[in-house]
Amino acid sequence: MAVVSIEFSEEKAWIDRLTDDFRTLLAGSRSTDRPFHVALSGGSTPTPLYRHWATQEFPWERIDWWIGDERWVPLTDPRSNEAMIRGSLGIGLGGRLRLRSWHRAEDPEDAANLYDKALREELGSPPVFDLILLGIGEDGHTASLFPGSPALDERAAYAVPNPAPGGGPLRLTLTYPCLNAARSVWFLVAGRAKKEIVQRVLSSDKALPAARIEAADQRLYWVGGR
Ligand code: 6PG
């Protein structure tokens, strides 16, 4: 599936466009009676966007937020994506932010199984997200799907633990069967250092985990100038 690229030279324009496009997507889904399900990305790129969204008059009560991947670290650890999301999108929203945590079990296998179960119960099988936000690493990883890692070959589970290269904390991640079923996938990418990897994703270089997602509507919002 082709990825439509939308490029910006500065962050404010990138945030404004993403906010407008998000509002349009929400408005278009008004007729359905289920919540609007969004999976958020981690990493550093989306933080200013999430801070901006926290100030917006979105229909918060209609939106269920999930997290595309997580590090198996305590929630007090700044490397946790949930901590980043609560400290940005969650600011000022308090209990209005309905965010599905990965941290609901004592061990990572159980935590992934619980996420998988919740996805099946609330979004169906396959789970159909209205929107999944993703980042792209310089090695072409997305969510916690790293080149050569076991989760790339997962065909049954929608959420699994997956090792990170270089010995970082174990990850928990959504898998291709889940990502590919989404209505929309938006990649959020910033920085000139990502230029080459962005070009390779746009040219569908299947060696890259990010280029192997096959969702119906795929866009890449790139702040190239940062
Ligand atoms: C994470 C995500 C990862 C991230 C990319 C891009 O770090 O939590 O697993 O996929 O989105 O590595 O990260 P940056 O936005 O920090 O460049």
Coordinates of N, CA and C and ligand atoms in Angstrom, one line a residue:
M1 N 0.9 -1.2 0.0 CA 0.0 0.0 0.0 C 0.9 1.2 0.0
A2 N 0.6 2.2 -0.9 CA 1.4 3.4 -0.9 C 1.3 4.2 0.3
V3 N 2.3 5.0 0.6 CA 2.3 5.9 1.8 C 2.3 7.3 1.2
V4 N 1.3 8.1 1.5 CA 1.3 9.5 1.0 C 2.1 10.4 1.9
S5 N 3.1 11.1 1.3 CA 4.0 11.9 2.1 C 3.6 13.4 2.2
I6 N 3.6 14.0 3.4 CA 3.2 15.4 3.5 C 4.4 16.0 4.3
E7 N 5.1 16.9 3.6 CA 6.3 17.4 4.2 C 6.2 18.9 4.7
F8 N 6.8 19.2 5.8 CA 6.7 20.5 6.4 C 8.1 21.0 6.7
S9 N 8.3 22.3 6.7 CA 9.7 22.9 7.0 C 9.8 23.3 8.4
E10 N 8.6 23.4 9.1 CA 8.7 23.8 10.5 C 7.6 23.1 11.3
E11 N 7.9 23.0 12.6 CA 7.1 22.1 13.5 C 5.7 22.7 13.7
K12 N 5.5 24.0 13.7 CA 4.1 24.5 14.0 C 3.2 24.1 12.9
A13 N 3.6 24.2 11.6 CA 2.8 23.9 10.5 C 2.4 22.4 10.5
W14 N 3.4 21.6 11.0 CA 3.2 20.1 11.1 C 2.1 19.8 12.1
I15 N 2.2 20.5 13.3 CA 1.3 20.3 14.4 C -0.1 20.8 13.9
D16 N -0.2 21.9 13.3 CA -1.5 22.5 12.9 C -2.2 21.5 11.9
R17 N -1.4 21.0 10.9 CA -2.0 20.1 9.9 C -2.5 18.8 10.5
L18 N -1.7 18.3 11.4 CA -2.1 17.0 12.1 C -3.3 17.2 12.9
T19 N -3.4 18.4 13.6 CA -4.6 18.7 14.4 C -5.8 18.8 13.5
D20 N -5.7 19.5 12.4 CA -6.8 19.6 11.5 C -7.3 18.3 10.9
D21 N -6.3 17.5 10.5 CA -6.6 16.2 9.9 C -7.2 15.3 11.0
F22 N -6.7 15.4 12.2 CA -7.3 14.5 13.3 C -8.8 14.9 13.5
R23 N -9.0 16.2 13.5 CA -10.4 16.7 13.7 C -11.3 16.2 12.6
T24 N -10.8 16.3 11.4 CA -11.6 15.8 10.2 C -11.9 14.3 10.3
L25 N -10.9 13.6 10.7 CA -11.1 12.1 10.9 C -12.2 11.8 11.9
L26 N -12.1 12.5 13.1 CA -13.1 12.4 14.1 C -14.5 12.8 13.7
A27 N -14.6 13.9 12.9 CA -15.9 14.3 12.5 C -16.5 13.3 11.5
G28 N -15.7 12.7 10.7 CA -16.2 11.8 9.7 C -16.7 10.5 10.4
S29 N -16.3 10.2 11.6 CA -16.7 9.0 12.2 C -17.9 9.1 13.1
R30 N -18.5 10.3 13.1 CA -19.6 10.6 14.0 C -20.8 9.7 14.1
S31 N -21.0 9.0 12.9 CA -22.2 8.2 12.8 C -22.1 6.8 13.6
T32 N -20.8 6.4 13.8 CA -20.7 5.1 14.5 C -21.0 5.2 15.9
D33 N -21.5 4.1 16.5 CA -21.8 4.2 18.0 C -20.7 3.7 18.9
R34 N -19.6 3.1 18.3 CA -18.5 2.7 19.1 C -17.5 3.9 19.3
P35 N -16.7 3.9 20.4 CA -15.7 4.9 20.6 C -14.8 5.0 19.4
F36 N -14.1 6.1 19.2 CA -13.1 6.3 18.2 C -11.8 5.8 18.8
H37 N -11.2 4.8 18.2 CA -10.0 4.2 18.8 C -8.7 4.6 18.2
V38 N -7.8 5.2 19.0 CA -6.5 5.7 18.5 C -5.4 5.0 19.2
A39 N -4.4 4.5 18.5 CA -3.2 4.0 19.1 C -2.1 5.1 19.0
L40 N -1.5 5.5 20.1 CA -0.5 6.5 20.1 C 0.9 6.0 19.9
S41 N 1.8 6.8 19.3 CA 3.2 6.4 19.2 C 4.0 6.9 20.4
G42 N 5.1 6.3 20.6 CA 6.0 6.8 21.7 C 7.1 7.6 21.0
G43 N 8.3 7.5 21.6 CA 9.5 8.3 21.0 C 9.3 9.8 21.4
S44 N 10.3 10.6 20.8 CA 10.3 12.0 21.2 C 9.5 12.9 20.2
T45 N 9.3 12.4 19.0 CA 8.7 13.2 18.0 C 7.3 13.7 18.3
P46 N 6.4 12.9 18.8 CA 5.0 13.3 19.0 C 4.8 14.2 20.2
T47 N 5.7 14.3 21.1 CA 5.4 15.0 22.4 C 4.8 16.4 22.2
P48 N 5.4 17.3 21.4 CA 4.8 18.6 21.2 C 3.4 18.5 20.6
L49 N 3.2 17.5 19.7 CA 1.8 17.4 19.2 C 0.8 17.0 20.3
Y50 N 1.2 16.1 21.1 CA 0.3 15.6 22.2 C 0.1 16.8 23.2
R51 N 1.1 17.6 23.4 CA 0.9 18.8 24.3 C -0.1 19.7 23.7
H52 N 0.0 19.9 22.4 CA -1.0 20.8 21.7 C -2.4 20.2 21.8
W53 N -2.5 18.9 21.5 CA -3.8 18.3 21.5 C -4.5 18.4 22.9
A54 N -3.7 18.4 24.0 CA -4.2 18.5 25.3 C -5.0 19.8 25.5
T55 N -4.7 20.8 24.7 CA -5.3 22.1 24.8 C -6.6 22.2 23.9
Q56 N -6.8 21.2 23.1 CA -7.9 21.3 22.1 C -9.3 20.8 22.7
E57 N -10.3 21.4 22.1 CA -11.7 20.9 22.4 C -12.1 19.7 21.6
F58 N -11.4 18.6 21.8 CA -11.8 17.4 21.1 C -13.0 16.8 21.9
P59 N -13.8 15.9 21.3 CA -14.8 15.2 22.0 C -14.2 14.1 22.8
W60 N -13.5 14.4 23.9 CA -12.7 13.5 24.7 C -13.4 12.3 25.1
E61 N -14.7 12.4 25.4 CA -15.5 11.3 25.9 C -15.7 10.2 24.8
R62 N -15.5 10.6 23.5 CA -15.7 9.6 22.5 C -14.5 8.9 22.1
I63 N -13.3 9.3 22.6 CA -12.0 8.7 22.2 C -11.4 7.8 23.2
D64 N -11.1 6.6 22.7 CA -10.3 5.6 23.5 C -8.9 5.6 23.0
W65 N -8.0 5.8 23.9 CA -6.6 5.9 23.5 C -5.8 4.6 23.9
W66 N -5.0 4.1 23.0 CA -4.2 2.9 23.3 C -2.7 3.3 23.0
I67 N -1.8 2.4 23.2 CA -0.4 2.8 23.0 C 0.2 1.7 22.1
G68 N 0.8 2.1 21.0 CA 1.3 1.2 20.0 C 2.4 0.3 20.5
D69 N 3.2 0.8 21.4 CA 4.3 0.0 22.0 C 4.7 0.6 23.3
E70 N 5.4 -0.2 24.1 CA 5.8 0.2 25.4 C 7.1 -0.5 25.8
R71 N 7.8 0.2 26.7 CA 9.0 -0.4 27.3 C 8.6 -1.1 28.6
W72 N 9.2 -2.3 28.9 CA 8.8 -3.0 30.1 C 9.7 -2.4 31.2
V73 N 9.3 -1.2 31.6 CA 10.0 -0.4 32.7 C 8.9 0.1 33.6
P74 N 9.2 0.4 34.9 CA 8.1 1.0 35.7 C 7.6 2.3 35.1
L75 N 6.3 2.6 35.5 CA 5.7 3.9 34.9 C 6.4 5.1 35.4
T76 N 7.2 5.0 36.5 CA 8.0 6.1 37.0 C 9.2 6.4 36.1
D77 N 9.5 5.4 35.2 CA 10.7 5.6 34.4 C 10.4 6.5 33.2
P78 N 11.2 7.5 32.9 CA 10.9 8.4 31.8 C 10.9 7.7 30.5
R79 N 11.5 6.5 30.4 CA 11.5 5.8 29.1 C 10.2 5.2 28.8
S80 N 9.2 5.2 29.7 CA 7.9 4.6 29.5 C 7.1 5.5 28.5
N81 N 6.5 4.9 27.5 CA 5.7 5.7 26.6 C 4.4 6.2 27.3
E82 N 3.9 5.4 28.2 CA 2.7 5.8 28.9 C 3.0 7.1 29.8
A83 N 4.2 7.1 30.4 CA 4.6 8.2 31.2 C 4.7 9.5 30.3
M84 N 5.3 9.3 29.1 CA 5.4 10.5 28.2 C 4.0 11.0 27.8
I85 N 3.1 10.0 27.5 CA 1.7 10.4 27.1 C 0.9 11.1 28.2
R86 N 1.0 10.5 29.4 CA 0.3 11.1 30.5 C 0.9 12.5 30.8
G87 N 2.2 12.7 30.6 CA 2.8 14.0 30.9 C 2.6 15.0 29.7
S88 N 2.0 14.6 28.6 CA 1.8 15.5 27.5 C 0.3 15.6 27.2
L89 N -0.2 14.6 26.5 CA -1.6 14.6 26.2 C -2.5 14.6 27.5
G90 N -2.0 13.9 28.5 CA -2.8 13.8 29.8 C -2.8 15.1 30.6
I91 N -1.9 16.0 30.3 CA -1.8 17.3 31.1 C -3.2 18.0 31.0
G92 N -3.8 18.3 32.1 CA -5.0 19.1 32.1 C -6.3 18.3 31.9
L93 N -6.1 17.0 31.4 CA -7.3 16.3 31.1 C -7.8 15.4 32.3
G94 N -6.8 15.1 33.1 CA -7.2 14.2 34.3 C -7.9 13.0 33.8
G95 N -9.0 12.7 34.5 CA -9.8 11.4 34.2 C -10.4 11.4 32.8
R96 N -10.4 12.5 32.1 CA -11.0 12.5 30.8 C -10.2 11.7 29.7
L97 N -8.9 11.5 30.0 CA -8.1 10.7 29.1 C -8.2 9.2 29.4
R98 N -9.0 8.5 28.5 CA -9.1 7.1 28.7 C -8.0 6.4 27.9
L99 N -7.0 6.1 28.7 CA -5.7 5.5 28.1 C -5.6 4.1 28.5
R100 N -5.4 3.2 27.6 CA -5.2 1.7 27.9 C -3.7 1.4 28.2
S101 N -3.4 1.1 29.4 CA -2.1 0.9 29.8 C -1.6 -0.6 29.4
W102 N -0.4 -0.8 29.1 CA 0.2 -2.1 28.9 C 0.5 -2.7 30.3
H103 N 0.6 -1.9 31.3 CA 1.2 -2.4 32.6 C 0.0 -2.9 33.5
R104 N -0.5 -4.0 33.1 CA -1.6 -4.5 33.9 C -1.3 -6.0 34.4
A105 N -0.1 -6.4 34.4 CA 0.3 -7.7 34.8 C 1.7 -7.7 35.4
E106 N 2.0 -8.8 36.0 CA 3.3 -8.9 36.7 C 4.5 -9.2 35.7
D107 N 4.1 -9.9 34.6 CA 5.2 -10.2 33.7 C 4.8 -9.8 32.3
P108 N 5.8 -9.6 31.4 CA 5.5 -9.1 30.1 C 4.6 -10.0 29.2
E109 N 4.8 -11.3 29.3 CA 4.0 -12.2 28.5 C 2.5 -12.0 28.9
D110 N 2.2 -12.0 30.2 CA 0.8 -11.8 30.6 C 0.3 -10.4 30.2
A111 N 1.2 -9.4 30.3 CA 0.8 -8.0 29.9 C 0.4 -8.0 28.4
A112 N 1.2 -8.6 27.6 CA 0.9 -8.6 26.1 C -0.4 -9.4 25.9
N113 N -0.6 -10.5 26.6 CA -1.8 -11.3 26.4 C -3.0 -10.5 26.8
L114 N -2.9 -9.7 27.9 CA -4.1 -8.9 28.3 C -4.4 -7.8 27.3
Y115 N -3.3 -7.2 26.7 CA -3.6 -6.2 25.7 C -4.2 -6.9 24.5
D116 N -3.8 -8.0 24.1 CA -4.3 -8.8 22.9 C -5.8 -9.1 23.2
K117 N -6.1 -9.5 24.4 CA -7.5 -9.8 24.8 C -8.4 -8.6 24.7
A118 N -7.9 -7.5 25.3 CA -8.7 -6.2 25.3 C -8.9 -5.8 23.8
L119 N -7.9 -5.9 23.0 CA -8.1 -5.6 21.5 C -9.2 -6.4 20.9
R120 N -9.2 -7.7 21.1 CA -10.2 -8.6 20.5 C -11.6 -8.2 21.1
E121 N -11.7 -7.9 22.4 CA -13.0 -7.6 23.0 C -13.5 -6.3 22.5
E122 N -12.7 -5.3 22.4 CA -13.2 -3.9 22.1 C -13.1 -3.5 20.7
L123 N -12.2 -4.1 19.9 CA -12.0 -3.7 18.5 C -12.3 -4.8 17.5
G124 N -12.5 -6.0 18.0 CA -12.8 -7.2 17.1 C -11.5 -7.9 16.7
S125 N -11.7 -8.9 15.9 CA -10.6 -9.7 15.4 C -10.7 -9.9 13.9
P126 N -9.8 -9.2 13.1 CA -8.8 -8.4 13.6 C -9.3 -7.1 14.2
P127 N -8.5 -6.5 15.1 CA -8.9 -5.2 15.7 C -8.8 -4.1 14.7
V128 N -9.9 -3.3 14.5 CA -9.8 -2.2 13.5 C -9.7 -0.9 14.3
F129 N -8.5 -0.3 14.3 CA -8.3 1.0 14.9 C -8.8 2.0 13.9
D130 N -9.3 3.1 14.4 CA -9.7 4.2 13.5 C -8.4 4.9 13.1
L131 N -7.4 5.0 14.0 CA -6.1 5.6 13.6 C -5.0 5.0 14.5
I132 N -3.9 4.8 13.8 CA -2.7 4.4 14.6 C -1.6 5.4 14.2
L133 N -1.0 6.0 15.2 CA 0.1 6.9 15.0 C 1.4 6.1 15.3
L134 N 2.4 6.3 14.4 CA 3.6 5.5 14.5 C 4.8 6.4 14.3
G135 N 6.0 6.1 14.9 CA 7.2 6.8 14.5 C 8.1 5.9 13.7
I136 N 9.2 6.4 13.2 CA 10.1 5.5 12.4 C 11.5 5.8 12.9
G137 N 12.2 4.7 13.3 CA 13.6 4.9 13.8 C 14.6 4.9 12.6
E138 N 15.8 5.3 12.8 CA 16.8 5.4 11.7 C 17.1 4.1 11.1
D139 N 16.8 3.0 11.8 CA 17.0 1.7 11.3 C 15.8 1.1 10.6
G140 N 14.7 2.0 10.5 CA 13.5 1.6 9.8 C 12.5 0.9 10.7
H141 N 12.8 0.8 12.0 CA 11.8 0.2 12.9 C 10.6 1.1 13.1
T142 N 9.5 0.5 13.4 CA 8.3 1.2 13.8 C 7.6 0.5 14.9
A143 N 6.8 1.3 15.7 CA 6.4 0.7 17.0 C 7.6 0.0 17.6
S144 N 7.5 -1.2 18.1 CA 8.7 -1.9 18.6 C 9.0 -3.1 17.7
L145 N 8.8 -2.9 16.4 CA 9.1 -3.9 15.4 C 10.4 -3.6 14.8
F146 N 11.5 -4.3 15.3 CA 12.9 -4.0 14.9 C 13.3 -4.9 13.8
P147 N 14.2 -4.4 12.9 CA 14.7 -5.3 11.9 C 15.2 -6.6 12.4
G148 N 14.8 -7.7 11.9 CA 15.3 -9.1 12.3 C 14.7 -9.6 13.6
S149 N 13.8 -8.9 14.2 CA 13.3 -9.3 15.5 C 12.1 -10.3 15.3
P150 N 11.9 -11.2 16.4 CA 10.9 -12.2 16.2 C 9.5 -11.7 16.0
A151 N 9.1 -10.5 16.5 CA 7.7 -10.1 16.4 C 7.3 -9.8 14.9
L152 N 8.3 -9.6 14.1 CA 8.0 -9.3 12.6 C 7.2 -10.5 12.0
D153 N 7.5 -11.7 12.5 CA 6.9 -12.9 11.9 C 5.6 -13.3 12.6
E154 N 5.1 -12.5 13.6 CA 3.9 -12.9 14.3 C 2.7 -12.8 13.4
R155 N 2.0 -13.9 13.3 CA 0.8 -13.9 12.4 C -0.5 -14.1 13.2
A156 N -0.5 -14.4 14.5 CA -1.7 -14.7 15.2 C -2.0 -13.7 16.3
A157 N -1.0 -13.4 17.2 CA -1.3 -12.4 18.3 C -1.2 -11.0 17.8
Y158 N -2.0 -10.2 18.4 CA -2.1 -8.7 18.0 C -1.1 -7.9 18.9
A159 N -0.6 -8.5 20.0 CA 0.3 -7.8 20.9 C 1.2 -8.8 21.5
V160 N 2.5 -8.5 21.4 CA 3.5 -9.5 21.9 C 4.7 -8.7 22.5
P161 N 5.5 -9.4 23.4 CA 6.7 -8.9 23.9 C 7.8 -9.0 22.7
N162 N 8.7 -8.1 22.6 CA 9.8 -8.2 21.6 C 11.1 -7.6 22.1
P163 N 12.2 -8.3 21.9 CA 13.5 -7.7 22.4 C 13.9 -6.5 21.6
A164 N 14.5 -5.5 22.3 CA 15.1 -4.4 21.6 C 16.5 -4.6 21.2
P165 N 17.0 -4.1 20.1 CA 18.4 -4.3 19.8 C 19.3 -3.6 20.8
G166 N 20.5 -4.1 21.0 CA 21.4 -3.3 21.9 C 21.1 -3.5 23.4
G167 N 20.2 -4.4 23.7 CA 20.0 -4.7 25.1 C 19.2 -3.7 25.9
G168 N 18.5 -2.9 25.3 CA 17.6 -2.0 26.0 C 16.4 -2.8 26.7
P169 N 15.5 -2.1 27.4 CA 14.4 -2.8 28.1 C 13.6 -3.5 27.0
L170 N 13.1 -4.7 27.5 CA 12.2 -5.5 26.7 C 11.0 -4.6 26.2
R171 N 10.5 -4.8 25.0 CA 9.4 -4.0 24.5 C 8.1 -4.8 24.5
L172 N 7.0 -4.1 24.4 CA 5.7 -4.7 24.2 C 5.2 -4.0 22.9
T173 N 4.6 -4.7 22.0 CA 4.3 -4.0 20.7 C 3.1 -4.6 20.0
L174 N 2.3 -3.8 19.3 CA 1.3 -4.3 18.4 C 2.1 -5.0 17.2
T175 N 1.4 -5.9 16.6 CA 2.0 -6.6 15.5 C 1.4 -6.3 14.1
Y176 N 1.9 -6.8 13.1 CA 1.4 -6.5 11.7 C -0.1 -6.9 11.6
P177 N -0.5 -8.1 12.1 CA -2.0 -8.4 11.9 C -2.9 -7.3 12.5
C178 N -2.4 -6.6 13.5 CA -3.2 -5.5 14.1 C -2.9 -4.2 13.3
L179 N -1.7 -3.8 13.1 CA -1.4 -2.6 12.4 C -2.0 -2.5 11.0
N180 N -2.0 -3.7 10.3 CA -2.5 -3.7 8.9 C -4.0 -3.6 8.8
A181 N -4.7 -3.9 9.9 CA -6.2 -3.8 9.9 C -6.7 -2.4 10.2
A182 N -5.8 -1.5 10.5 CA -6.3 -0.1 10.9 C -6.9 0.6 9.7
R183 N -7.8 1.5 10.0 CA -8.4 2.3 8.9 C -7.3 3.3 8.4
S184 N -6.6 4.0 9.3 CA -5.6 4.9 9.0 C -4.3 4.7 9.8
V185 N -3.2 4.8 9.2 CA -1.9 4.8 9.8 C -1.2 6.1 9.5
W186 N -0.8 6.9 10.5 CA -0.1 8.1 10.2 C 1.3 8.0 10.8
F187 N 2.4 8.1 10.0 CA 3.7 8.1 10.5 C 4.1 9.5 10.9
L188 N 4.7 9.7 12.1 CA 5.1 11.1 12.5 C 6.6 11.0 12.5
V189 N 7.3 11.8 11.7 CA 8.7 11.8 11.6 C 9.3 13.2 11.6
A190 N 10.4 13.4 12.3 CA 11.1 14.7 12.3 C 12.6 14.6 12.1
G191 N 13.1 15.5 11.5 CA 14.6 15.6 11.4 C 15.2 15.2 10.1
R192 N 16.3 16.0 9.8 CA 17.0 15.7 8.5 C 17.6 14.3 8.6
A193 N 18.0 13.9 9.8 CA 18.7 12.6 9.9 C 17.8 11.5 9.4
K194 N 16.5 11.7 9.4 CA 15.6 10.6 8.9 C 15.3 10.7 7.4
K195 N 16.0 11.6 6.7 CA 15.6 11.8 5.3 C 15.8 10.5 4.5
E196 N 16.9 9.8 4.7 CA 17.2 8.6 3.8 C 16.2 7.5 4.2
I197 N 15.9 7.4 5.5 CA 15.0 6.3 5.8 C 13.6 6.6 5.4
V198 N 13.2 7.9 5.4 CA 11.9 8.3 4.9 C 11.8 8.0 3.4
Q199 N 12.8 8.3 2.6 CA 12.8 8.0 1.2 C 12.6 6.5 1.0
R200 N 13.3 5.7 1.8 CA 13.3 4.2 1.6 C 11.9 3.7 2.0
V201 N 11.2 4.3 3.0 CA 9.9 3.8 3.3 C 8.9 4.2 2.2
L202 N 9.1 5.4 1.7 CA 8.2 5.9 0.6 C 8.4 5.1 -0.6
S203 N 9.6 4.5 -0.8 CA 9.7 3.7 -2.0 C 9.5 2.2 -1.7
S204 N 8.8 2.0 -0.6 CA 8.4 0.6 -0.2 C 9.5 -0.4 -0.2
D205 N 10.6 0.0 0.5 CA 11.7 -0.9 0.7 C 11.4 -1.9 1.8
K206 N 11.0 -3.1 1.4 CA 10.4 -4.1 2.3 C 11.4 -4.6 3.3
A207 N 12.6 -4.3 3.2 CA 13.6 -4.7 4.2 C 13.3 -3.9 5.5
L208 N 12.6 -2.8 5.4 CA 12.4 -2.0 6.6 C 11.0 -2.3 7.2
P209 N 11.0 -2.6 8.5 CA 9.7 -2.9 9.2 C 8.7 -1.9 8.9
A210 N 9.0 -0.6 8.9 CA 8.0 0.4 8.7 C 7.3 0.3 7.3
A211 N 8.1 -0.2 6.3 CA 7.6 -0.2 5.0 C 6.7 -1.5 4.7
R212 N 6.6 -2.3 5.7 CA 5.8 -3.5 5.5 C 4.4 -3.4 6.1
I213 N 4.0 -2.3 6.5 CA 2.6 -2.1 7.0 C 1.7 -1.9 5.8
E214 N 0.5 -2.5 5.8 CA -0.4 -2.5 4.6 C -1.7 -2.0 5.1
A215 N -1.8 -0.9 5.7 CA -3.2 -0.4 6.1 C -3.8 0.4 4.9
A216 N -5.1 0.6 5.1 CA -5.9 1.2 3.9 C -5.4 2.6 3.6
D217 N -5.2 3.4 4.6 CA -4.9 4.8 4.4 C -3.6 5.1 5.1
Q218 N -2.5 5.4 4.5 CA -1.2 5.5 5.1 C -0.6 6.9 4.7
R219 N -0.2 7.7 5.7 CA 0.4 9.0 5.5 C 1.6 9.1 6.3
L220 N 2.5 9.9 5.8 CA 3.8 10.2 6.5 C 3.9 11.7 6.6
Y221 N 3.8 12.2 7.9 CA 3.9 13.7 8.2 C 5.3 13.9 8.6
W222 N 6.1 14.6 7.7 CA 7.5 14.7 8.0 C 7.9 16.2 8.2
V223 N 8.5 16.5 9.3 CA 9.1 17.8 9.5 C 10.5 17.7 9.1
G224 N 10.8 17.9 7.8 CA 12.2 17.7 7.3 C 13.2 18.7 7.8
G225 N 12.7 19.9 8.1 CA 13.6 21.0 8.4 C 14.2 21.0 9.8
R226 N 13.6 20.1 10.6 CA 14.0 20.2 12.1 C 15.4 19.6 12.3
Ligands
6PG1 C1 9.4 4.3 20.9 C2 8.9 3.7 19.6 C3 9.6 4.0 18.4 C4 9.7 5.4 18.0 C5 10.8 5.6 16.9 C6 11.0 7.1 16.6 O1 10.6 4.7 20.9 O2 8.7 4.2 21.9 O3 9.0 2.4 19.9 O4 9.0 3.2 17.3 O5 8.5 5.9 17.6 O6 12.0 5.1 17.4 O7 11.4 7.7 17.7 P1 11.7 9.3 17.8 O8 10.3 10.0 17.6 O9 12.2 9.5 19.1 O10 12.6 9.6 16.7

